[in-house]
Amino acid sequence: MSLQEVIEKLNLSVLTDPKDFSELTPSGGYAADLLSCVMAGAKQRNLWITLQAHLNIVAVAALLDLTAVIITEGAAPDAGTIAKANEEGVTLLSTNRPTFEVVGTLWELGIRQG
Amino acid sequence: MPDAFESVYQVLGKDFSNAGKVSTSIKDTLKRLGISPAIVRRVAIISYEAEMNLVMYASRGKMALSVSREAVTLNVHDEGPGIPDVSLAMQEGYSTATAEMREMGFGAGMGLPNIKRCVDKMNLESTPGKGTKLEMFINLQPEDSFRESGYFDSEDKSSS
């Protein structure tokens, strides 16, 4: 499933510069709000689901080559974080729905941890 | 003919807005040198954890990267409070992070254990009140290094 389909099915807001999301295919998903857990557990091209919205999520996503970060519960990154994400080529998405619901929906769509 | 690639990066403590910058730069360097993705990932994890430890606790420090055909070495030397009990700090879940750091998703007590899992060898020396010296080594197999990079081309040509 492409990132474009994920964005549409979950009705996610795209916070960073648009890309051709139909060309990107997430390899799986990982959910955690502790950055060290993400460093240890998230795999290349994963989606990362978190309610963290501060600047330091950008470095984590860039270092791990994640496909996108889905920020949940309506947490809003500031303009500096979005600018930094654009600079690093990191895609930030957001939703008002809680992490549990987002992960459940992604699972139903066939996205697994992997 | 270079024997190793070496680079030293300065890191400032408490500078959360630039935290991760050195690790990103190290990762880009390794990719440019043609290091295999599995090794790049391990180095990204150890450099990020070490950099964040430095940013969170120390006043300043240096991260020195060295890449040879045999190994990636990352030495981190900081001026900071030091670690009073190293064996306790190595335990998963033990953390001295402040509430503010925890709120940002740091302080899980996983930094040093994450590093240990990713390295082939590490040395940690700390002097309370002065600082901490962390040396990390990741061995490279012939297939891990310098693919398509041309970094050691002259050597490749002479050996073939």
Short mmCIF file of C-alpha atoms in Angstrom, two decimals:
data_model
loop_
_atom_site.label_atom_id
_atom_site.label_comp_id
_atom_site.label_asym_id
_atom_site.label_seq_id
_atom_site.Cartn_x
_atom_site.Cartn_y
_atom_site.Cartn_z
CA MET A 1 0.00 0.00 0.00
CA SER A 2 1.35 3.41 -0.97
CA LEU A 3 1.74 6.32 1.43
CA GLN A 4 -0.81 8.19 -0.69
CA GLU A 5 -3.43 5.52 0.07
CA VAL A 6 -2.53 5.59 3.77
CA ILE A 7 -2.97 9.39 3.82
CA GLU A 8 -6.38 9.09 2.12
CA LYS A 9 -7.71 6.16 4.17
CA LEU A 10 -6.75 7.80 7.48
CA ASN A 11 -7.56 11.29 6.28
CA LEU A 12 -4.16 12.55 7.43
CA SER A 13 -3.03 16.16 7.13
CA VAL A 14 0.26 16.62 5.30
CA LEU A 15 2.33 19.14 7.27
CA THR A 16 5.49 19.13 5.17
CA ASP A 17 6.13 19.85 1.48
CA PRO A 18 4.14 17.60 -0.86
CA LYS A 19 5.95 14.70 -2.53
CA ASP A 20 4.72 11.99 -4.88
CA PHE A 21 3.36 9.89 -2.01
CA SER A 22 2.01 7.29 -4.43
CA GLU A 23 5.64 6.38 -5.19
CA LEU A 24 6.42 5.67 -1.50
CA THR A 25 5.56 2.31 0.05
CA PRO A 26 5.95 1.99 3.82
CA SER A 27 7.78 -1.20 4.85
CA GLY A 28 5.71 -1.45 8.04
CA GLY A 29 4.92 0.55 11.13
CA TYR A 30 6.27 1.29 14.59
CA ALA A 31 4.53 3.11 17.44
CA ALA A 32 6.34 4.62 20.44
CA ASP A 33 6.85 7.97 22.11
CA LEU A 34 10.27 7.14 23.57
CA LEU A 35 12.92 8.12 21.07
CA SER A 36 15.36 5.38 22.12
CA CYS A 37 12.67 2.75 21.53
CA VAL A 38 12.17 4.11 18.05
CA MET A 39 15.92 4.15 17.37
CA ALA A 40 16.12 0.52 18.44
CA GLY A 41 12.88 -0.78 16.96
CA ALA A 42 11.79 1.14 13.87
CA LYS A 43 13.01 -0.21 10.56
CA GLN A 44 13.98 1.57 7.37
CA ARG A 45 10.94 2.99 5.48
CA ASN A 46 8.60 2.32 8.43
CA LEU A 47 5.79 4.66 9.37
CA TRP A 48 6.33 6.02 12.89
CA ILE A 49 3.20 6.73 14.90
CA THR A 50 3.76 9.02 17.88
CA LEU A 51 2.29 11.88 19.82
CA GLN A 52 5.67 13.56 20.06
CA ALA A 53 5.70 16.69 17.91
CA HIS A 54 8.94 18.44 18.90
CA LEU A 55 12.01 19.14 16.81
CA ASN A 56 13.94 16.03 17.83
CA ILE A 57 11.59 13.66 16.01
CA VAL A 58 13.01 14.95 12.73
CA ALA A 59 16.55 13.70 13.41
CA VAL A 60 15.21 10.28 14.45
CA ALA A 61 13.10 9.96 11.29
CA ALA A 62 15.99 11.14 9.10
CA LEU A 63 18.54 8.83 10.73
CA LEU A 64 16.31 5.79 10.30
CA ASP A 65 15.12 6.71 6.76
CA LEU A 66 11.49 6.45 7.86
CA THR A 67 8.81 6.89 5.20
CA ALA A 68 6.77 9.29 7.37
CA VAL A 69 5.91 10.30 10.90
CA ILE A 70 2.21 10.22 11.82
CA ILE A 71 1.67 12.62 14.72
CA THR A 72 -1.46 11.67 16.66
CA GLU A 73 -3.94 13.27 19.08
CA GLY A 74 -3.73 16.59 17.27
CA ALA A 75 -0.25 17.35 18.59
CA ALA A 76 1.10 20.18 16.47
CA PRO A 77 4.78 20.60 15.57
CA ASP A 78 5.95 24.21 15.49
CA ALA A 79 7.06 26.01 12.32
CA GLY A 80 10.74 25.34 13.10
CA THR A 81 10.11 21.60 13.29
CA ILE A 82 8.25 21.60 9.97
CA ALA A 83 11.01 23.67 8.34
CA LYS A 84 13.65 21.27 9.66
CA ALA A 85 11.66 18.28 8.39
CA ASN A 86 11.48 19.84 4.92
CA GLU A 87 15.20 20.47 5.02
CA GLU A 88 15.87 16.81 5.89
CA GLY A 89 13.28 15.42 3.48
CA VAL A 90 11.20 14.00 6.34
CA THR A 91 7.43 13.75 5.81
CA LEU A 92 5.27 14.79 8.78
CA LEU A 93 1.59 13.83 8.82
CA SER A 94 -0.98 14.53 11.51
CA THR A 95 -4.35 13.43 12.77
CA ASN A 96 -6.61 14.18 15.71
CA ARG A 97 -7.19 10.47 16.28
CA PRO A 98 -5.32 8.69 19.09
CA THR A 99 -2.36 6.38 18.44
CA PHE A 100 -4.36 3.23 19.29
CA GLU A 101 -6.95 3.98 16.62
CA VAL A 102 -4.37 4.93 14.00
CA VAL A 103 -2.37 1.75 14.59
CA GLY A 104 -5.57 -0.32 14.49
CA THR A 105 -6.58 1.18 11.17
CA LEU A 106 -3.10 0.71 9.69
CA TRP A 107 -3.20 -2.93 10.80
CA GLU A 108 -6.55 -3.39 9.10
CA LEU A 109 -5.04 -1.91 5.95
CA GLY A 110 -2.40 -4.64 6.05
CA ILE A 111 0.50 -2.62 7.47
CA ARG A 112 2.55 -4.72 9.88
CA GLN A 113 5.59 -4.23 12.03
CA GLY A 114 8.44 -5.10 9.73
CA MET B 1 46.48 6.58 -0.26
CA PRO B 2 44.29 7.15 2.79
CA ASP B 3 44.30 4.53 5.55
CA ALA B 4 41.23 5.85 7.26
CA PHE B 5 38.65 8.57 7.01
CA GLU B 6 38.63 10.77 10.09
CA SER B 7 36.45 13.60 11.19
CA VAL B 8 35.85 15.42 14.49
CA TYR B 9 32.56 17.10 15.39
CA GLN B 10 31.89 19.56 18.21
CA VAL B 11 28.70 19.18 20.23
CA LEU B 12 27.24 21.77 22.58
CA GLY B 13 25.37 20.67 25.70
CA LYS B 14 21.71 21.65 26.18
CA ASP B 15 21.49 22.67 22.53
CA PHE B 16 18.36 20.63 21.76
CA SER B 17 17.62 22.54 18.55
CA ASN B 18 20.81 21.17 16.95
CA ALA B 19 20.68 17.78 18.63
CA GLY B 20 21.03 14.98 16.10
CA LYS B 21 22.88 17.16 13.61
CA VAL B 22 26.23 15.44 14.13
CA SER B 23 24.64 11.98 13.85
CA THR B 24 22.93 12.98 10.62
CA SER B 25 26.24 14.25 9.29
CA ILE B 26 28.02 11.02 10.33
CA LYS B 27 25.33 8.97 8.62
CA ASP B 28 25.66 10.99 5.40
CA THR B 29 29.44 10.56 5.53
CA LEU B 30 29.19 6.78 5.90
CA LYS B 31 26.73 6.57 3.02
CA ARG B 32 29.07 8.65 0.89
CA LEU B 33 31.94 6.32 1.79
CA GLY B 34 29.85 3.40 0.58
CA ILE B 35 29.39 1.64 3.92
CA SER B 36 26.66 -1.03 3.87
CA PRO B 37 23.15 -0.02 5.07
CA ALA B 38 23.22 -2.45 8.03
CA ILE B 39 26.40 -0.86 9.39
CA VAL B 40 25.12 2.66 8.68
CA ARG B 41 22.04 1.86 10.77
CA ARG B 42 24.14 0.60 13.71
CA VAL B 43 26.38 3.66 13.58
CA ALA B 44 23.32 5.94 13.34
CA ILE B 45 21.94 4.40 16.54
CA ILE B 46 25.17 4.64 18.55
CA SER B 47 25.99 8.14 17.36
CA TYR B 48 22.47 9.42 18.07
CA GLU B 49 22.35 7.91 21.56
CA ALA B 50 25.83 9.20 22.38
CA GLU B 51 25.06 12.64 20.95
CA MET B 52 21.82 12.88 22.93
CA ASN B 53 23.58 11.85 26.14
CA LEU B 54 26.11 14.60 25.52
CA VAL B 55 23.43 17.20 24.71
CA MET B 56 21.32 16.25 27.73
CA TYR B 57 24.01 16.01 30.39
CA ALA B 58 27.31 17.62 29.38
CA SER B 59 28.30 21.23 28.78
CA ARG B 60 30.27 20.43 25.64
CA GLY B 61 32.12 17.64 23.93
CA LYS B 62 33.63 16.14 20.82
CA MET B 63 32.67 13.20 18.68
CA ALA B 64 35.51 11.70 16.63
CA LEU B 65 34.66 9.37 13.76
CA SER B 66 37.23 7.12 12.18
CA VAL B 67 36.48 4.72 9.34
CA SER B 68 39.05 2.24 8.12
CA ARG B 69 38.66 -0.92 6.09
CA GLU B 70 38.43 -2.89 9.34
CA ALA B 71 36.20 -0.84 11.60
CA VAL B 72 34.12 2.21 12.32
CA THR B 73 35.30 3.87 15.53
CA LEU B 74 33.38 6.60 17.31
CA ASN B 75 34.99 8.29 20.30
CA VAL B 76 32.93 10.68 22.37
CA HIS B 77 34.61 12.83 24.96
CA ASP B 78 32.59 15.27 27.01
CA GLU B 79 33.05 17.82 29.74
CA GLY B 80 30.19 17.20 32.10
CA PRO B 81 29.01 15.79 35.40
CA GLY B 82 30.29 12.29 34.64
CA ILE B 83 28.54 9.04 35.54
CA PRO B 84 28.89 8.14 39.25
CA ASP B 85 27.93 4.48 38.76
CA VAL B 86 28.69 3.16 35.27
CA SER B 87 27.27 -0.32 35.86
CA LEU B 88 23.98 1.21 36.98
CA ALA B 89 23.93 3.48 33.91
CA MET B 90 24.38 0.41 31.69
CA GLN B 91 21.21 -1.14 33.09
CA GLU B 92 18.17 -0.87 30.86
CA GLY B 93 15.55 1.40 32.39
CA TYR B 94 17.89 3.29 34.70
CA SER B 95 17.84 6.99 33.94
CA THR B 96 18.72 10.27 35.58
CA ALA B 97 16.79 12.32 33.00
CA THR B 98 14.73 15.27 34.18
CA ALA B 99 10.95 15.46 33.78
CA GLU B 100 11.45 17.88 30.91
CA MET B 101 13.70 15.44 29.03
CA ARG B 102 11.25 12.60 29.64
CA GLU B 103 8.40 14.67 28.27
CA MET B 104 10.35 14.93 25.01
CA GLY B 105 10.66 11.17 24.85
CA PHE B 106 14.20 10.93 26.22
CA GLY B 107 15.25 9.33 29.47
CA ALA B 108 13.94 5.84 28.80
CA GLY B 109 17.14 4.45 30.26
CA MET B 110 17.87 2.78 26.95
CA GLY B 111 20.67 4.90 25.53
CA LEU B 112 23.73 3.01 26.74
CA PRO B 113 22.02 -0.42 26.45
CA ASN B 114 21.10 0.46 22.83
CA ILE B 115 24.71 1.37 22.18
CA LYS B 116 25.96 -1.87 23.73
CA ARG B 117 23.67 -3.91 21.49
CA CYS B 118 24.98 -2.20 18.35
CA VAL B 119 28.74 -2.24 18.95
CA ASP B 120 31.31 -5.01 18.78
CA LYS B 121 33.26 -3.38 21.59
CA MET B 122 32.91 -0.36 23.84
CA ASN B 123 34.87 1.33 26.62
CA LEU B 124 33.23 3.74 29.01
CA GLU B 125 35.31 5.77 31.42
CA SER B 126 33.83 8.47 33.54
CA THR B 127 35.17 10.85 36.16
CA PRO B 128 32.43 12.41 38.27
CA GLY B 129 32.66 16.18 38.11
CA LYS B 130 34.90 16.13 35.03
CA GLY B 131 33.44 14.20 32.17
CA THR B 132 32.91 10.98 30.28
CA LYS B 133 34.84 9.19 27.57
CA LEU B 134 33.00 6.65 25.48
CA GLU B 135 34.78 4.62 22.80
CA MET B 136 32.71 2.52 20.42
CA PHE B 137 33.85 0.06 17.77
CA ILE B 138 31.94 -1.65 14.99
CA ASN B 139 33.88 -4.18 12.92
CA LEU B 140 33.59 -4.10 9.15
CA GLN B 141 33.60 -7.17 6.97
CA PRO B 142 35.03 -6.77 3.45
CA GLU B 143 31.50 -6.63 2.02
CA ASP B 144 30.50 -3.81 4.39
CA SER B 145 32.89 -1.20 3.24
CA PHE B 146 33.53 1.28 0.54
CA ARG B 147 31.34 -0.19 -2.13
CA GLU B 148 31.04 2.10 -5.13
CA SER B 149 32.63 4.92 -3.19
CA GLY B 150 35.99 5.12 -4.84
CA TYR B 151 37.42 6.24 -1.50
CA PHE B 152 40.09 3.54 -1.53
CA ASP B 153 40.19 3.21 -5.29
CA SER B 154 43.92 3.60 -5.57
CA GLU B 155 44.39 0.66 -3.19
CA ASP B 156 41.77 -1.41 -5.02
CA LYS B 157 43.60 -0.90 -8.29
CA SER B 158 46.99 -1.83 -6.93
CA SER B 159 45.65 -4.99 -5.31
CA SER B 160 43.72 -6.21 -8.33
#
